[in-house]
Structure formats: structure tokens, C-alpha cells
Amino acid sequence: MTGQELLQLYAAGRKDFIRIQLEPGTNLSGANLNNANLCDANLAEVDFTGANLQGANLQNTDLSFSKLIKVNFRRVRRLG
């Protein structure tokens, strides 16, 4: 899945993105993924600068080497 596809699906009302894989270098800076279910996703090396992940489920999500500058992690579920 591409970052653009993820954002389009989210805008259409989808919140379940379990086990998705995004290519390293994907730019999701400023994205609104409020309450998205990203559990078990591979989001390594993704740019989330300024993104809103409030209430997202990040259980077992790989965020290795991702840019997480000024990301809203309020009420994130089970980061790690």
C-alpha cells in the first residue's frame, strides 16, 4: 500500500490498517490518522512529522527510524 492509498482510504472512512506495510521514505507528514488501527504494521522509516496519531492503536507496530517530530501521540494505545 502507498501512503497516498492509505490517506484516501482513511478519508473514505476506513480506520482498520492492521499489518499494512509502507515503503521506507513514505511521506505522511501532517497526516491525520486519528484512531486508526495500525497494529502489527510495518511503518519503518516513514516520515510522520507533525502527524496526528491521537488514539491510534500502535501495538507491535514497527516505527524504526521513522521521523516522529511533533507527532500527536495522545491516547495512543499500546505503543511498542
One Martini backbone bead per residue (centre of mass of N, CA, C, O) as a GRO file, in nm:
protein
   80
    1MET     BB    1   0.099   0.034   0.019
    2THR     BB    2   0.039   0.360  -0.002
    3GLY     BB    3   0.013   0.662   0.136
    4GLN     BB    4  -0.217   0.761  -0.047
    5GLU     BB    5  -0.406   0.521  -0.003
    6LEU     BB    6  -0.436   0.549   0.299
    7LEU     BB    7  -0.557   0.839   0.296
    8GLN     BB    8  -0.804   0.772   0.119
    9LEU     BB    9  -0.929   0.553   0.301
   10TYR     BB   10  -0.954   0.728   0.551
   11ALA     BB   11  -1.136   0.950   0.418
   12ALA     BB   12  -1.361   0.712   0.358
   13GLY     BB   13  -1.352   0.558   0.675
   14ARG     BB   14  -1.110   0.399   0.720
   15LYS     BB   15  -0.928   0.234   1.018
   16ASP     BB   16  -0.818  -0.047   0.908
   17PHE     BB   17  -0.442  -0.131   0.918
   18ILE     BB   18  -0.357  -0.414   0.948
   19ARG     BB   19  -0.037  -0.507   0.841
   20ILE     BB   20   0.084  -0.289   0.701
   21GLN     BB   21   0.297  -0.166   0.426
   22LEU     BB   22   0.552   0.072   0.399
   23GLU     BB   23   0.765   0.249   0.242
   24PRO     BB   24   1.049   0.372   0.262
   25GLY     BB   25   0.993   0.730   0.271
   26THR     BB   26   0.724   0.784   0.343
   27ASN     BB   27   0.490   1.063   0.330
   28LEU     BB   28   0.303   1.166   0.646
   29SER     BB   29   0.306   1.456   0.682
   30GLY     BB   30   0.026   1.581   0.857
   31ALA     BB   31  -0.137   1.346   0.915
   32ASN     BB   32  -0.470   1.204   0.972
   33LEU     BB   33  -0.488   0.913   1.218
   34ASN     BB   34  -0.730   0.905   1.392
   35ASN     BB   35  -0.794   0.594   1.532
   36ALA     BB   36  -0.608   0.408   1.401
   37ASN     BB   37  -0.538   0.070   1.292
   38LEU     BB   38  -0.174  -0.022   1.324
   39CYS     BB   39  -0.142  -0.305   1.388
   40ASP     BB   40   0.141  -0.474   1.281
   41ALA     BB   41   0.291  -0.256   1.134
   42ASN     BB   42   0.507  -0.133   0.866
   43LEU     BB   43   0.670   0.198   0.947
   44ALA     BB   44   0.947   0.215   0.853
   45GLU     BB   45   1.082   0.519   0.757
   46VAL     BB   46   0.854   0.717   0.820
   47ASP     BB   47   0.703   1.037   0.771
   48PHE     BB   48   0.536   1.200   1.069
   49THR     BB   49   0.552   1.492   1.065
   50GLY     BB   50   0.285   1.635   1.238
   51ALA     BB   51   0.110   1.409   1.310
   52ASN     BB   52  -0.210   1.240   1.378
   53LEU     BB   53  -0.229   0.967   1.642
   54GLN     BB   54  -0.474   0.985   1.798
   55GLY     BB   55  -0.581   0.678   1.932
   56ALA     BB   56  -0.397   0.484   1.820
   57ASN     BB   57  -0.301   0.156   1.715
   58LEU     BB   58   0.052   0.041   1.799
   59GLN     BB   59   0.067  -0.253   1.824
   60ASN     BB   60   0.354  -0.386   1.699
   61THR     BB   61   0.478  -0.137   1.565
   62ASP     BB   62   0.703  -0.032   1.314
   63LEU     BB   63   0.916   0.275   1.383
   64SER     BB   64   1.181   0.254   1.262
   65PHE     BB   65   1.336   0.547   1.169
   66SER     BB   66   1.121   0.742   1.217
   67LYS     BB   67   0.957   1.047   1.185
   68LEU     BB   68   0.851   1.205   1.517
   69ILE     BB   69   0.792   1.507   1.482
   70LYS     BB   70   0.528   1.641   1.635
   71VAL     BB   71   0.357   1.407   1.735
   72ASN     BB   72   0.035   1.288   1.809
   73PHE     BB   73   0.010   1.056   2.104
   74ARG     BB   74  -0.253   1.079   2.220
   75ARG     BB   75  -0.399   0.792   2.335
   76VAL     BB   76  -0.225   0.572   2.267
   77ARG     BB   77  -0.222   0.226   2.189
   78ARG     BB   78   0.028   0.032   2.269
   79LEU     BB   79   0.319   0.115   2.251
   80GLY     BB   80   0.549  -0.149   2.100
   0.00000   0.00000   0.00000
